[in-house]
Coordinates of C-alpha atoms in Angstrom, one line a residue:
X1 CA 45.6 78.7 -20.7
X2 CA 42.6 77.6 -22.4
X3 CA 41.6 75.2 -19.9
X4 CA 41.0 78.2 -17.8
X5 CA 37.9 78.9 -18.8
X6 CA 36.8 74.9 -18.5
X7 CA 38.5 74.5 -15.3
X8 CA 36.3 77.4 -13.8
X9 CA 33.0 76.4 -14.7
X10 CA 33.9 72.7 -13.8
X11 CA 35.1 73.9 -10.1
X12 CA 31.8 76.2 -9.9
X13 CA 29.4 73.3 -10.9
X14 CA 31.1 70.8 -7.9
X15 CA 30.0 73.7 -5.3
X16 CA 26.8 73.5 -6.7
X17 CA 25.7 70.0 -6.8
X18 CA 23.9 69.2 -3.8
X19 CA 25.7 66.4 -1.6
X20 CA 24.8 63.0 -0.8
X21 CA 21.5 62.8 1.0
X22 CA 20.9 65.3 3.8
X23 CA 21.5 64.0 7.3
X24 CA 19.0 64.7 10.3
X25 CA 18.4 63.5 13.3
X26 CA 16.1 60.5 13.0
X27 CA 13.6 60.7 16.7
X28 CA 11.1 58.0 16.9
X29 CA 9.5 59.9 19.7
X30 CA 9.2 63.0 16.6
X31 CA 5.4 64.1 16.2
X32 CA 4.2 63.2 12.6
X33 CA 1.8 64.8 10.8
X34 CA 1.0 61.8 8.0
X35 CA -2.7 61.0 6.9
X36 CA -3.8 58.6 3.8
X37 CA -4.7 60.3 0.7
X38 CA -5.6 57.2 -1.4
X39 CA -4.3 53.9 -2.0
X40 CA -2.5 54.3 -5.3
X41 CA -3.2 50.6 -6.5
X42 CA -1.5 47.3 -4.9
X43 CA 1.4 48.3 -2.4
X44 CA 1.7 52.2 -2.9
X45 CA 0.1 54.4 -0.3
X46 CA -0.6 58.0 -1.1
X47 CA -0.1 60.4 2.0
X48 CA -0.4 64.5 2.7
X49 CA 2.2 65.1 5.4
X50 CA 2.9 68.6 6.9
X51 CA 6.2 69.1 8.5
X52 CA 8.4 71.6 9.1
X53 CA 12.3 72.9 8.8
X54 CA 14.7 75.9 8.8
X55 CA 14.0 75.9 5.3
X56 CA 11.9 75.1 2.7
X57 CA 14.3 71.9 1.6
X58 CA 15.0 71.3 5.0
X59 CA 10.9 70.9 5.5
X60 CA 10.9 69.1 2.6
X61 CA 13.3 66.4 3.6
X62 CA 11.4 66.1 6.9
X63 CA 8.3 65.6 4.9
X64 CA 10.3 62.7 3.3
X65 CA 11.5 60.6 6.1
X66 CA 8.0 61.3 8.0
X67 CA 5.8 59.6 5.6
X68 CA 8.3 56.4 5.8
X69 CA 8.6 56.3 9.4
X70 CA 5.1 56.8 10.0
X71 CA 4.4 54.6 7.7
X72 CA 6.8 52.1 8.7
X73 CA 5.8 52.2 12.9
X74 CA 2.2 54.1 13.0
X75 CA 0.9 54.0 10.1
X76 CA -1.3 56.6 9.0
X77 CA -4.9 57.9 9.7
X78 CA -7.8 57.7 6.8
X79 CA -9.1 60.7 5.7
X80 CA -11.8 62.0 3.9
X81 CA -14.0 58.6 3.0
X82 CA -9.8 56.9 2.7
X83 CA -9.5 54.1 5.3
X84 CA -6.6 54.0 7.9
X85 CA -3.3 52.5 7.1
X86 CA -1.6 50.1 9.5
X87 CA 1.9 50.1 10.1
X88 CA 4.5 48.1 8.2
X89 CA 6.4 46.7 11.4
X90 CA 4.0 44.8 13.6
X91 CA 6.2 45.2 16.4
X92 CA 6.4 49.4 15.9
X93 CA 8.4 50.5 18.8
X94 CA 10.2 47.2 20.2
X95 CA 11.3 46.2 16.8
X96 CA 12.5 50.0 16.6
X97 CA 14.5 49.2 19.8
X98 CA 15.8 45.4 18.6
X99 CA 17.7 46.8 15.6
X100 CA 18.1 50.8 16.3
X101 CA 21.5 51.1 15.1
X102 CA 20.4 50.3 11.7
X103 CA 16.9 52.3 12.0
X104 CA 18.5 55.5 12.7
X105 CA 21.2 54.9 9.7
X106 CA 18.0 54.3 7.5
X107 CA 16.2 57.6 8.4
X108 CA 19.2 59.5 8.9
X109 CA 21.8 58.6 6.0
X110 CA 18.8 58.9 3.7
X111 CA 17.9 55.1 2.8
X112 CA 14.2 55.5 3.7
X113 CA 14.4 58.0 0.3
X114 CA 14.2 55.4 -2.1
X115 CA 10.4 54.2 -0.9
X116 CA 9.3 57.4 -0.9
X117 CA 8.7 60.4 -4.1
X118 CA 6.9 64.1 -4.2
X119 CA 3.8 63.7 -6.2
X120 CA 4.6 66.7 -8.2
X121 CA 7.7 68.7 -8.8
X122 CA 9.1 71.9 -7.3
X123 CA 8.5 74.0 -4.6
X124 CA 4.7 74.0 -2.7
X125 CA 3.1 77.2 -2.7
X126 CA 0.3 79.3 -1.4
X127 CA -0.9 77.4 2.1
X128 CA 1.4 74.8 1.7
X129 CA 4.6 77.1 2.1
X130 CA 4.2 79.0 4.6
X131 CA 6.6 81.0 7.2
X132 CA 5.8 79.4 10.8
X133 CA 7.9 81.3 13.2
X134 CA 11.6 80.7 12.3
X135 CA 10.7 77.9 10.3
X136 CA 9.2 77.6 7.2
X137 CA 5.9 74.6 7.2
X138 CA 5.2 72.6 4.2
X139 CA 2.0 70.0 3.0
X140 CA 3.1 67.6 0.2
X141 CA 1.4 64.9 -1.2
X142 CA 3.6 62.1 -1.3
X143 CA 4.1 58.0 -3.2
X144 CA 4.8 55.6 -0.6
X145 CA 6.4 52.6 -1.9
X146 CA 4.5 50.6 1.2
X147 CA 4.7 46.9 -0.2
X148 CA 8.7 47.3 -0.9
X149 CA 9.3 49.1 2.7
X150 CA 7.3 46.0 4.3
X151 CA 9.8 43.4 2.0
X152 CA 12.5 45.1 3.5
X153 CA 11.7 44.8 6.9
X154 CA 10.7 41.7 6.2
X155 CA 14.2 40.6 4.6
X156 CA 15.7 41.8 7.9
X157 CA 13.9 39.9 9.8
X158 CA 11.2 42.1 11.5
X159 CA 7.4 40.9 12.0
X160 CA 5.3 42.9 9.3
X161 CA 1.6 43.5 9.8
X162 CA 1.5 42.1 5.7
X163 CA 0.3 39.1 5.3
X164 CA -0.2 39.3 1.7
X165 CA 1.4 42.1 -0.1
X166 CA -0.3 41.5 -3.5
X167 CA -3.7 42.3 -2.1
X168 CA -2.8 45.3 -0.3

């Protein structure tokens, strides 16, 4: 038996790689807490988003999908001298309700991940991890990929706010 040994560790690293994208809920009614950072150069938006979870990766993944759904229907308040950002659907809300079966598989079944990535690696710390209730709060700065969201949308079929995604 000295497969044993192989077998083990190969059944003990399945357990512990995480699964396919973790499903929630997707709410368009959901309060968002998204404001612009920066522009990060033509079609990337940089955002600071607080959201919260039962956990810390729970929060995180809320943080996530929050920055592309605000994004993608309210867009984003300016902040600190950093002007507003408008939404990527010009419809917002009716085109939400025109093609909802395939909104909520976006949010929830992870496809909104691929537009969106953590500025900096790890876990947040200090006064951007902290224990609210039952739940644990995060603030992450976030890379929006804003220009390839509004192609997308626009590849579907829905009205974007974009006229010309170069200049943006």
């Amino acid at each position: 038996m000295k497969f044993t040994p192989l077998i083990l560790l190969l059944s003990a690293l399945l357990v512990c790689l995480p699964a396919e994208a973790r499903k929630q809920k997707f709410d368009i009614d959901a309060r968002r807490n998204v404001v612009m950072k920066r522009s990060g150069g033509p079609g990337v938006k940089i955002v600071e988003v607080t959201a919260r979870g039962g956990s810390v990766d729970k929060a995180i993944d809320r943080a996530l999908t929050d920055a592309v759904a605000a994004l993608t229907f309210d867009g984003a308040p300016g902040g600190n001298e950093v002007a507003a950002c408008p939404p990527v659907l010009a419809g917002g809300r009716a085109a939400y309700e025109e093609q909802k079966a395939w909104f909520d598989a976006f949010f929830e079944d992870g496809g909104c991940l691929r537009f969106v990535r953590r500025a900096s690696d790890g876990y947040p710390t200090g006064t951007d991890n902290v224990k609210v209730g039952r739940e644990r709060q995060v603030r992450l700065t976030l890379i929006v990929n804003w220009q390839g969201l509004a192609e997308l949308m626009h590849t579907r079929g829905l009205k974007t706010t974009i006229g010309n995604l170069q200049d943006l």
